[in-house]
PDB file of C-alpha atoms in Angstrom:
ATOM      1  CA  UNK A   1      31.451  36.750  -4.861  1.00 95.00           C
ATOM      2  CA  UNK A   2      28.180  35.641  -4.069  1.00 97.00           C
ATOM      3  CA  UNK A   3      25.628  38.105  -4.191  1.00 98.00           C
ATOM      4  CA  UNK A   4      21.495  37.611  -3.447  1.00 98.00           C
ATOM      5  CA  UNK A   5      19.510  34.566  -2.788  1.00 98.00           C
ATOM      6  CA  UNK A   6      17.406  34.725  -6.319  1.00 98.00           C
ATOM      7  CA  UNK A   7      15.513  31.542  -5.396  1.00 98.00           C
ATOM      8  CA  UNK A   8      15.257  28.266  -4.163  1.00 98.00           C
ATOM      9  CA  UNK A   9      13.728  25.442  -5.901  1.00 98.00           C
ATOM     10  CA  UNK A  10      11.815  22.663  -4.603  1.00 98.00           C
ATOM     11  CA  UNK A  11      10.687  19.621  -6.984  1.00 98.00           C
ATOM     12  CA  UNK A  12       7.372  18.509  -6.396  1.00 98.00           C
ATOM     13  CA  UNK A  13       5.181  15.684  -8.237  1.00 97.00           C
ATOM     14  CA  UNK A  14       1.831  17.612  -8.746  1.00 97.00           C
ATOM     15  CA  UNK A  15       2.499  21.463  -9.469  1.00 98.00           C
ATOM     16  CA  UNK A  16      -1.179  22.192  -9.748  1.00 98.00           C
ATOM     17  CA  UNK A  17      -1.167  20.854  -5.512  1.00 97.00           C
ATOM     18  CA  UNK A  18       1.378  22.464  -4.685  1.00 98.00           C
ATOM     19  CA  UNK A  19       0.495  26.137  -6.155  1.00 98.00           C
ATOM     20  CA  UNK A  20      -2.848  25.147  -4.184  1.00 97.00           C
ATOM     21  CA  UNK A  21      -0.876  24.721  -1.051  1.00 96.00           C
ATOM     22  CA  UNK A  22       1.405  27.769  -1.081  1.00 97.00           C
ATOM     23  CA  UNK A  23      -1.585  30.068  -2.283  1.00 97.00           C
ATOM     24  CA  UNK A  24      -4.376  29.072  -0.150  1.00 95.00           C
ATOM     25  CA  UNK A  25      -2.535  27.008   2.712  1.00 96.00           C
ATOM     26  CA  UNK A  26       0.486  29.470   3.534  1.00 97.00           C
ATOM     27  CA  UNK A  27      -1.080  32.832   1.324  1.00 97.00           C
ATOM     28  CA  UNK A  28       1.498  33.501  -0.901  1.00 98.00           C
ATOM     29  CA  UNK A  29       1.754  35.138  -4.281  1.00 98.00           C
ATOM     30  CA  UNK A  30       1.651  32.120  -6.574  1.00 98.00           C
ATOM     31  CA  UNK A  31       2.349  32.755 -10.440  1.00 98.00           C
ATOM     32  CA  UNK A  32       0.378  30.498 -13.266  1.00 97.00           C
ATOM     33  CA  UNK A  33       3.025  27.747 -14.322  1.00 97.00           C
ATOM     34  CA  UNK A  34       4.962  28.288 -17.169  1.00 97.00           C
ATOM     35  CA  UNK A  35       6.121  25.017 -19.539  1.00 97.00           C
ATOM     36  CA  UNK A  36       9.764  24.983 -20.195  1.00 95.00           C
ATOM     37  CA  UNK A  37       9.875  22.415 -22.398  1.00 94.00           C
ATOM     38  CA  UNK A  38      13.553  23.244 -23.394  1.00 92.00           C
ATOM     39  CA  UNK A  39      14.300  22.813 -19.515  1.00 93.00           C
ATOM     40  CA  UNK A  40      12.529  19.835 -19.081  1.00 96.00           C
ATOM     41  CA  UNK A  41      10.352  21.626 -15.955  1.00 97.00           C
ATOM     42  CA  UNK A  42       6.632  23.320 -15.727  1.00 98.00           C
ATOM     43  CA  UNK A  43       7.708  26.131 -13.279  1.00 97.00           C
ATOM     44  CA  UNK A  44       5.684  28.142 -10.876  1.00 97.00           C
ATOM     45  CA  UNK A  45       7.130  31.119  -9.274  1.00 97.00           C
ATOM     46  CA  UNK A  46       6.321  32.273  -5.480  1.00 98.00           C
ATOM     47  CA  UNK A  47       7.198  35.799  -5.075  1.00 98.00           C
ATOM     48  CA  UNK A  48       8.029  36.991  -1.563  1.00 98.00           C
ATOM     49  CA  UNK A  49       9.264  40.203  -0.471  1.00 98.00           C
ATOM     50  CA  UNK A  50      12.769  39.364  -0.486  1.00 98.00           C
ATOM     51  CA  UNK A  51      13.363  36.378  -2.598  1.00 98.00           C
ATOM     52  CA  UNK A  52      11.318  34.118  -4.555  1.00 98.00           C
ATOM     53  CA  UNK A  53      10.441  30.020  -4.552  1.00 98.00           C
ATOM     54  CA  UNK A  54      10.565  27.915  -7.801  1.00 98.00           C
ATOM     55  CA  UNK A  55       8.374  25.052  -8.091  1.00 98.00           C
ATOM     56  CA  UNK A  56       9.731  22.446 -10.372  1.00 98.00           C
ATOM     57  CA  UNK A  57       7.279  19.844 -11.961  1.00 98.00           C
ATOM     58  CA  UNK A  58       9.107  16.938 -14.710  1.00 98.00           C
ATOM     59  CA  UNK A  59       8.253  17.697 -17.602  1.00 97.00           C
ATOM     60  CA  UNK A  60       8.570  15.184 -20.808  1.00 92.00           C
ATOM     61  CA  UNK A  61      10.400  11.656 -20.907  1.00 86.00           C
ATOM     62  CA  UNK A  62      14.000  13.357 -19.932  1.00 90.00           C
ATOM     63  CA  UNK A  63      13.351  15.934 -17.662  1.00 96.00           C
ATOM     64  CA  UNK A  64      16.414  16.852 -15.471  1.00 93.00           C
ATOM     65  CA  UNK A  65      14.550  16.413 -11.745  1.00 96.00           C
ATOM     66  CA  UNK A  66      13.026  13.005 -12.418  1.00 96.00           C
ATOM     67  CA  UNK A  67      15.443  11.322 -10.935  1.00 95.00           C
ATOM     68  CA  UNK A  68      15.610  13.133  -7.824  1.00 96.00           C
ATOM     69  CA  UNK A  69      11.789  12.591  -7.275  1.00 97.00           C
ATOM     70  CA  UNK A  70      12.240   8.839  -7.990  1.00 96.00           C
ATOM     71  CA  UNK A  71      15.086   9.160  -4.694  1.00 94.00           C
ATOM     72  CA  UNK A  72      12.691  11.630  -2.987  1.00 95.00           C
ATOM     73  CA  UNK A  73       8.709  10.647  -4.126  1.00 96.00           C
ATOM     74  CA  UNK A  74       7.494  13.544  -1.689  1.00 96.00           C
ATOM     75  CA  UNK A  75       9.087  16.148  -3.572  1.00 98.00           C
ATOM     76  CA  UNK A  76      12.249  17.859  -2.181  1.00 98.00           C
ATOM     77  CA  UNK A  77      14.442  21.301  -2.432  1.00 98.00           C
ATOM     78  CA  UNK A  78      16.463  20.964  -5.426  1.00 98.00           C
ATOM     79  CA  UNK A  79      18.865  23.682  -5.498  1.00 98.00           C
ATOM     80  CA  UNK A  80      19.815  27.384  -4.174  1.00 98.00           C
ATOM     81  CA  UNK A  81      20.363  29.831  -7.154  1.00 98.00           C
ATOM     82  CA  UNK A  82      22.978  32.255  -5.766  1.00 98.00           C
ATOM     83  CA  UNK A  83      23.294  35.662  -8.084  1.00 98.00           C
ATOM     84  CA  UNK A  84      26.975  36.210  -9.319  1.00 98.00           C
ATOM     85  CA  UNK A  85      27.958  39.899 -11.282  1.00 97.00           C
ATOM     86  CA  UNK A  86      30.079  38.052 -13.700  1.00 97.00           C
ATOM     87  CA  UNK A  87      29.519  34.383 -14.676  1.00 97.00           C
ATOM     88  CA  UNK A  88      32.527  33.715 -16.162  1.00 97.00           C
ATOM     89  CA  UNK A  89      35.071  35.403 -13.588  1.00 97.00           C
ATOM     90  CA  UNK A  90      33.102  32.888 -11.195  1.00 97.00           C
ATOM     91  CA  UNK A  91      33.476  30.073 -12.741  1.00 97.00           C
ATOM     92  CA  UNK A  92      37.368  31.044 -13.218  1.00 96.00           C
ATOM     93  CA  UNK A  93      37.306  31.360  -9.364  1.00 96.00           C
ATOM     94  CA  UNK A  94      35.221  28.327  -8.943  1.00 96.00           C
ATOM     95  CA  UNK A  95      37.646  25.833 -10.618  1.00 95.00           C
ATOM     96  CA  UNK A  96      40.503  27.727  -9.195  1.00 95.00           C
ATOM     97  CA  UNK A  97      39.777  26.291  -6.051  1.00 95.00           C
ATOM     98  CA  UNK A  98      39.294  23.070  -7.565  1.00 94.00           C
ATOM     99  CA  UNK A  99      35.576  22.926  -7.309  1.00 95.00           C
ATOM    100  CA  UNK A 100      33.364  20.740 -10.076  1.00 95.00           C
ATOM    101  CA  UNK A 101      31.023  22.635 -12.306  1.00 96.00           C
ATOM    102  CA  UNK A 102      28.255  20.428 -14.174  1.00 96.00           C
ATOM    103  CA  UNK A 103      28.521  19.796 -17.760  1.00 93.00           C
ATOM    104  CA  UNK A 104      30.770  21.368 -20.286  1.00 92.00           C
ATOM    105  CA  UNK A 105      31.847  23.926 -17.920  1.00 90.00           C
ATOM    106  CA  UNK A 106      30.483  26.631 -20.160  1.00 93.00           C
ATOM    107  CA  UNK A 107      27.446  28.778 -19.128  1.00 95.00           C
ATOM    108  CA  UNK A 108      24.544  27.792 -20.506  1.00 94.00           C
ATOM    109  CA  UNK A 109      21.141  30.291 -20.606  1.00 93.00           C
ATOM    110  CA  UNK A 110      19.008  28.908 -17.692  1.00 90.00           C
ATOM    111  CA  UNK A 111      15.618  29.311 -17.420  1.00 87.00           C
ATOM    112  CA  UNK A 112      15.493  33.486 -16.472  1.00 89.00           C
ATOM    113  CA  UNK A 113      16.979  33.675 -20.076  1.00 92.00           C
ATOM    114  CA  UNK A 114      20.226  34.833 -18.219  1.00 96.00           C
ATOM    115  CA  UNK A 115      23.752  32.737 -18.234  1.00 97.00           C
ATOM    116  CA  UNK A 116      24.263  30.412 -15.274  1.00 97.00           C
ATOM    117  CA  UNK A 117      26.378  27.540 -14.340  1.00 96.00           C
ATOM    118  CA  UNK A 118      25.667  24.618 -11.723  1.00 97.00           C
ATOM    119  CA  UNK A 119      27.987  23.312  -9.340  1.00 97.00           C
ATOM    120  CA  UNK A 120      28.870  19.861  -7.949  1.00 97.00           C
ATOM    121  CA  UNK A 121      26.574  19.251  -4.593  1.00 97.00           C
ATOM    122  CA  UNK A 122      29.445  16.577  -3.127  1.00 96.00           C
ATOM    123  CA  UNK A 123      32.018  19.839  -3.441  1.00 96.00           C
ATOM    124  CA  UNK A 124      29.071  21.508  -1.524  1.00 97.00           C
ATOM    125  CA  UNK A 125      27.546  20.085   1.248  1.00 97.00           C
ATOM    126  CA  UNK A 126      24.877  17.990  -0.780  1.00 97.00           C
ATOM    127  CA  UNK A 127      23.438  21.310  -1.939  1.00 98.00           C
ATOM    128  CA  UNK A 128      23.649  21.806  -5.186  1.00 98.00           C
ATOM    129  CA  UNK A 129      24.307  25.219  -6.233  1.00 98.00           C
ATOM    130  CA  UNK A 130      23.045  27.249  -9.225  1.00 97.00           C
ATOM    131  CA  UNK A 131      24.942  30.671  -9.699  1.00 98.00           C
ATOM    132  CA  UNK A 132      23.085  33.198 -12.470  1.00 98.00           C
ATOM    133  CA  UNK A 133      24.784  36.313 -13.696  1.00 98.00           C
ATOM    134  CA  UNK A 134      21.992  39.297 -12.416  1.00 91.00           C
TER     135      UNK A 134
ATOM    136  CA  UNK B   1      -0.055  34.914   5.295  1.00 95.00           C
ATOM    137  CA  UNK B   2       4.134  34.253   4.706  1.00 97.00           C
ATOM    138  CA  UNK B   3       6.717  36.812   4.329  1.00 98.00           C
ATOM    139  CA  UNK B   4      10.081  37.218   3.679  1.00 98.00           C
ATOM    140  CA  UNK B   5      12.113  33.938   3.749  1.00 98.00           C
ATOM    141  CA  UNK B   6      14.396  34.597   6.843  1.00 98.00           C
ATOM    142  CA  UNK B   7      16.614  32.042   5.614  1.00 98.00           C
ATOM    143  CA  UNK B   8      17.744  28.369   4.217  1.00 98.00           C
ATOM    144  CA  UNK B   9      19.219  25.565   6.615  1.00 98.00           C
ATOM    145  CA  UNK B  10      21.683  24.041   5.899  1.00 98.00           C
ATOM    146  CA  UNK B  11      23.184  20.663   7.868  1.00 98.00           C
ATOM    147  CA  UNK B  12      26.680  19.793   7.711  1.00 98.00           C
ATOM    148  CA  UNK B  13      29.337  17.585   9.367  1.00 97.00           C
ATOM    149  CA  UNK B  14      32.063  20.005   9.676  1.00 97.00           C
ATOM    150  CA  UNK B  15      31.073  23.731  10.032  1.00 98.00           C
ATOM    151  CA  UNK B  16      34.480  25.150  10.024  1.00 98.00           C
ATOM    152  CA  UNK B  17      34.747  23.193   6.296  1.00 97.00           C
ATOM    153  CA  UNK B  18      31.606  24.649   5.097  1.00 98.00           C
ATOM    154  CA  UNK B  19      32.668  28.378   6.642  1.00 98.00           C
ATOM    155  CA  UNK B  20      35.788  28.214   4.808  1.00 97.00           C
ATOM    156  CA  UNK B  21      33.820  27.055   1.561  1.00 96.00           C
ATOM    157  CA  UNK B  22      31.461  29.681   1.958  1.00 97.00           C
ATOM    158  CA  UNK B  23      34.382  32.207   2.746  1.00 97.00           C
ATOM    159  CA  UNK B  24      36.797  31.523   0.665  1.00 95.00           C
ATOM    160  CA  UNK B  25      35.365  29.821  -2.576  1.00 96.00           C
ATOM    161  CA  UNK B  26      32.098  31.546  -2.583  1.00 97.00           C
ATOM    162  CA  UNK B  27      33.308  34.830  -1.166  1.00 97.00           C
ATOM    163  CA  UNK B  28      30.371  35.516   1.463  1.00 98.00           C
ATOM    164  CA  UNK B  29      30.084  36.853   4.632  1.00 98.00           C
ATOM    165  CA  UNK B  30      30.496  34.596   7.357  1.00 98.00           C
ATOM    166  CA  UNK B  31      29.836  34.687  10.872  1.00 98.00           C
ATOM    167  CA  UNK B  32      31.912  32.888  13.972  1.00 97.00           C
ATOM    168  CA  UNK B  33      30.578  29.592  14.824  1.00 97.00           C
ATOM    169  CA  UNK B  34      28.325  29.630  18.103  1.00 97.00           C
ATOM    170  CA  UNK B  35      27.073  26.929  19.806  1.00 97.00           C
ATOM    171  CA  UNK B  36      23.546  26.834  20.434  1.00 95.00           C
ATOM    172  CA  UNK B  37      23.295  23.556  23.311  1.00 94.00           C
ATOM    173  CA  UNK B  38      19.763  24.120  24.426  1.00 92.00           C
ATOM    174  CA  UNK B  39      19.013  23.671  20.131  1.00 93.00           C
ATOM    175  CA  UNK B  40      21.789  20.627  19.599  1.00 96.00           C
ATOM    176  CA  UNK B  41      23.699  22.660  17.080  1.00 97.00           C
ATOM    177  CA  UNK B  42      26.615  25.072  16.359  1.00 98.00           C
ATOM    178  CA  UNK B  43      25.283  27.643  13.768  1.00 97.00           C
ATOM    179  CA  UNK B  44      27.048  29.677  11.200  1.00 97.00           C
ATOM    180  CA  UNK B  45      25.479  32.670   9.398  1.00 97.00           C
ATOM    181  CA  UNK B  46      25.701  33.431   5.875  1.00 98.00           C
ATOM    182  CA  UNK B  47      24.463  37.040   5.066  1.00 98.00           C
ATOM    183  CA  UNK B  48      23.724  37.785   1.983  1.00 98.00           C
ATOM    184  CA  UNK B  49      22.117  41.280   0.796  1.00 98.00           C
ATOM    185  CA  UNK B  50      18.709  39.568   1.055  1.00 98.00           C
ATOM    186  CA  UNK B  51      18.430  36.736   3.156  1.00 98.00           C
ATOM    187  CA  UNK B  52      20.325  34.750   5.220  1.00 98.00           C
ATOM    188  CA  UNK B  53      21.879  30.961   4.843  1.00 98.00           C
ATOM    189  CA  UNK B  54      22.617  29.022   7.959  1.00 98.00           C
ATOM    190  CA  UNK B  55      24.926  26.265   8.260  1.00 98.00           C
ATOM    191  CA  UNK B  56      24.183  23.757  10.895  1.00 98.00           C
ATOM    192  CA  UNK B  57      26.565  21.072  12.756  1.00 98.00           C
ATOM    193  CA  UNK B  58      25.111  18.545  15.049  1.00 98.00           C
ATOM    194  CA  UNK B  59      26.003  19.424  18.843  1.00 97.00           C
ATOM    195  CA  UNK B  60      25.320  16.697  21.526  1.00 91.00           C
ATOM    196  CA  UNK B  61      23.733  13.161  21.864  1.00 86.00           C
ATOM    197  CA  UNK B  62      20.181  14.416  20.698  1.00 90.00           C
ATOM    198  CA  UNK B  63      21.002  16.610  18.017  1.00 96.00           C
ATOM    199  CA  UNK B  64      17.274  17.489  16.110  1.00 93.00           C
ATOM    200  CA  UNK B  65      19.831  17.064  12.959  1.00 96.00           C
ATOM    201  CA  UNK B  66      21.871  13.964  13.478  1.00 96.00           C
ATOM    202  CA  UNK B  67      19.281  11.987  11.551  1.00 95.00           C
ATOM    203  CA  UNK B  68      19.421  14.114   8.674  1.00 96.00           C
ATOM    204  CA  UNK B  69      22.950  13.810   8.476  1.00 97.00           C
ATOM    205  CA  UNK B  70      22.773   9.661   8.825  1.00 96.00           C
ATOM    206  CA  UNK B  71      20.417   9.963   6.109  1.00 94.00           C
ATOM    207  CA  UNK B  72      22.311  12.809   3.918  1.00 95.00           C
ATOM    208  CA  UNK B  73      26.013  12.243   4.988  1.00 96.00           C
ATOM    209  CA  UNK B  74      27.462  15.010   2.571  1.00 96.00           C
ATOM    210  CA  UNK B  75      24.840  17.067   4.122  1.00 98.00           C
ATOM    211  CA  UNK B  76      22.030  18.827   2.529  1.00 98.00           C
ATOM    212  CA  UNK B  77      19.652  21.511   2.858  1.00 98.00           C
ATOM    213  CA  UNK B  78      17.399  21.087   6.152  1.00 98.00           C
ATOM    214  CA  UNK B  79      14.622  23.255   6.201  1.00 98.00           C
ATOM    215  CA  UNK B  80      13.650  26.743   4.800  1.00 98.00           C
ATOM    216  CA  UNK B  81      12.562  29.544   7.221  1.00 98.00           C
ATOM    217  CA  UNK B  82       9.462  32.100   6.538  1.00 98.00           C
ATOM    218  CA  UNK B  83       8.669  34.856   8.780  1.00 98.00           C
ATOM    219  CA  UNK B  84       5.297  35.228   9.809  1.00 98.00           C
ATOM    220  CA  UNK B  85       3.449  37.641  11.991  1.00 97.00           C
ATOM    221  CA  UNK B  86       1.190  36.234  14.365  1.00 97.00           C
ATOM    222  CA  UNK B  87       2.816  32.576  15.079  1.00 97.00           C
ATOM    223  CA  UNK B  88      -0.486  32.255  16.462  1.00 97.00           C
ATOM    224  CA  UNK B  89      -3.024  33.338  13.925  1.00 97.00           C
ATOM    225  CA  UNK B  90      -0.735  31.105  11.756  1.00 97.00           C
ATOM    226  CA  UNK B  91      -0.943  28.057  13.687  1.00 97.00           C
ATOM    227  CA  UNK B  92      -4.530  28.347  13.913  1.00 96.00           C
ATOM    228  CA  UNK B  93      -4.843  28.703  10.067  1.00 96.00           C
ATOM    229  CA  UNK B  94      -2.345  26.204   9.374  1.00 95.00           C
ATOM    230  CA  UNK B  95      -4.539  23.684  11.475  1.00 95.00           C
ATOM    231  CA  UNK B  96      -8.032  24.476   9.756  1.00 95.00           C
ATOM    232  CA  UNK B  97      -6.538  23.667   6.370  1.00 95.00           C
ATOM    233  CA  UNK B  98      -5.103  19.978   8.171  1.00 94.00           C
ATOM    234  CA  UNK B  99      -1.239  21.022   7.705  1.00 95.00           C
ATOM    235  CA  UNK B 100       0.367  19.063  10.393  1.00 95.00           C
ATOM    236  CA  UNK B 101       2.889  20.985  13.200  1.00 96.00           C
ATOM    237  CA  UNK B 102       5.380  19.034  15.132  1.00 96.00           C
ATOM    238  CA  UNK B 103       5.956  18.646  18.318  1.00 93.00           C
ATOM    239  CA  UNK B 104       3.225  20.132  20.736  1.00 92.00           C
ATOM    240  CA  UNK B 105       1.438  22.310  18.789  1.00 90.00           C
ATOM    241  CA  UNK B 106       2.734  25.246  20.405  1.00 93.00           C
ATOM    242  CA  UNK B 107       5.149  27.742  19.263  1.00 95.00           C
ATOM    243  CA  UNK B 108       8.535  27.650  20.838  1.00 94.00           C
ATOM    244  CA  UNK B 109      11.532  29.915  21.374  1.00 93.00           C
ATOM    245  CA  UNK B 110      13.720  29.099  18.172  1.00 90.00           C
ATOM    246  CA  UNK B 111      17.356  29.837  17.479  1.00 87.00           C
ATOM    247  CA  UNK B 112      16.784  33.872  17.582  1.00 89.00           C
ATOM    248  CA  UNK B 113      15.309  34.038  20.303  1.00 92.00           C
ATOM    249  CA  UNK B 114      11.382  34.478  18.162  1.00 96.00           C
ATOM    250  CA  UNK B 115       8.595  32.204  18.366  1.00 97.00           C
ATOM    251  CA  UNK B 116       8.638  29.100  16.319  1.00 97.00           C
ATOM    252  CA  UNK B 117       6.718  26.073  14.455  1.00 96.00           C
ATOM    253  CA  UNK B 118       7.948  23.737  12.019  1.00 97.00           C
ATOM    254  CA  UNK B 119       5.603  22.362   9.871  1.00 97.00           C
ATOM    255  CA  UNK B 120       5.507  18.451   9.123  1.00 97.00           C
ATOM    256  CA  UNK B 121       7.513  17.891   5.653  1.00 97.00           C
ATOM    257  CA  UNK B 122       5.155  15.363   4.172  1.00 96.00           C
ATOM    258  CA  UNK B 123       2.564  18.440   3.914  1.00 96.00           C
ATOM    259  CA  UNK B 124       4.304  20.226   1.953  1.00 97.00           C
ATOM    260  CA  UNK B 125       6.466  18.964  -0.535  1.00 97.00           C
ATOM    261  CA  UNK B 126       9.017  16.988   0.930  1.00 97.00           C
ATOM    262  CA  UNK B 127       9.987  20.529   2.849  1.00 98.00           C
ATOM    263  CA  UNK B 128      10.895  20.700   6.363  1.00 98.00           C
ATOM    264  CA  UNK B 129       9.521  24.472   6.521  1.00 98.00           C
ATOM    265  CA  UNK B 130      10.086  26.353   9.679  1.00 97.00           C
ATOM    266  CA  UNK B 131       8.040  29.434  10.477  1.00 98.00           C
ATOM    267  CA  UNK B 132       9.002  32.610  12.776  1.00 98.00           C
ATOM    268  CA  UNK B 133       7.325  35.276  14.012  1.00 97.00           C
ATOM    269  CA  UNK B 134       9.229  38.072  12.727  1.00 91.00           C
TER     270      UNK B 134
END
């Protein structure tokens, strides 16, 4: 069912740092960040050949990876975004098995501007899981 | 300087759980277990059509991942995994710019049999990241 890695996301405190870091540091391909206000996140995308890295930064008063950088103040990875053909026949799989998806359940349009659903990190090894229809 | 990500670590208590969960609820591809003692893990290998995820279950009394797993108990994602070319040249740059790498300093034979370095977390994010010379 699963299908590509599309990214992994790591929340960090000071975006601006951490593009530094990844740019000049390791030499990667480092994007301009992008506010998602709607998402509660500034994002910064690091493009490597086969996969890409999200950096998340909080943005405004309920932004959905404050709390994990109050638990982790160094900054953290956040998620895995696995790519799924069909979002729906997923999810239909998912709770099948008896696995907890976040929410209502219903996919909502993440921040690609493509339908994806979040899973329950205690129903998967403390990771928790985005899945995004390609 | 990094390329492709080779792959994302992650520690669990019970790899045969977290093969079946991969398996059968996700639907991947998932290798036999083998034990790796010289390392202090079993691995597992997830292969997806562009990376890799590993799943990692402490093996012996001085397991590098026991820790984690005292500290994560559902488990968690460990470290992430870029492929470099010169270990070397990368070391050396990694150094100038005051990034700290553990242990000795000097690469070592990792997992697949390539040279390795892992790179002190509190660098970089929060991020355990490991690097391998492709």
């Amino acid at each position: 069912m699963i299908g590509r890695l599309n990214h992994v996301a790591i929340a960090v405190r000071d975006i601006a740092a951490a593009s530094q870091l990844y740019r000049g540091t390791l030499g990667a391909t480092v994007s301009d960040p992008e506010a998602l206000p709607e998402h509660g996140v500034t994002v910064v995308f690091i493009t490597l050949p086969n996969t890409k890295i999200e950096l998340l930064e909080p943005l405004g008063a309920d932004s959905p990876i404050a709390k994990f950088l109050e638990k982790n103040p160094d900054g953290g990875m956040h998620h895995l975004c696995y790519e799924v053909d069909d979002i729906h026949a997923a999810r239909d799989r998912l709770v099948k098995s008896g696995a907890r998806v976040l929410g209502s359940g219903e996919p909502k349009i993440g921040a690609h501007g493509k339908p994806v659903l979040f899973l329950h990190p205690k129903d998967f090894n403390g990771t928790l899981i985005e899945l995004e229809q390609a």
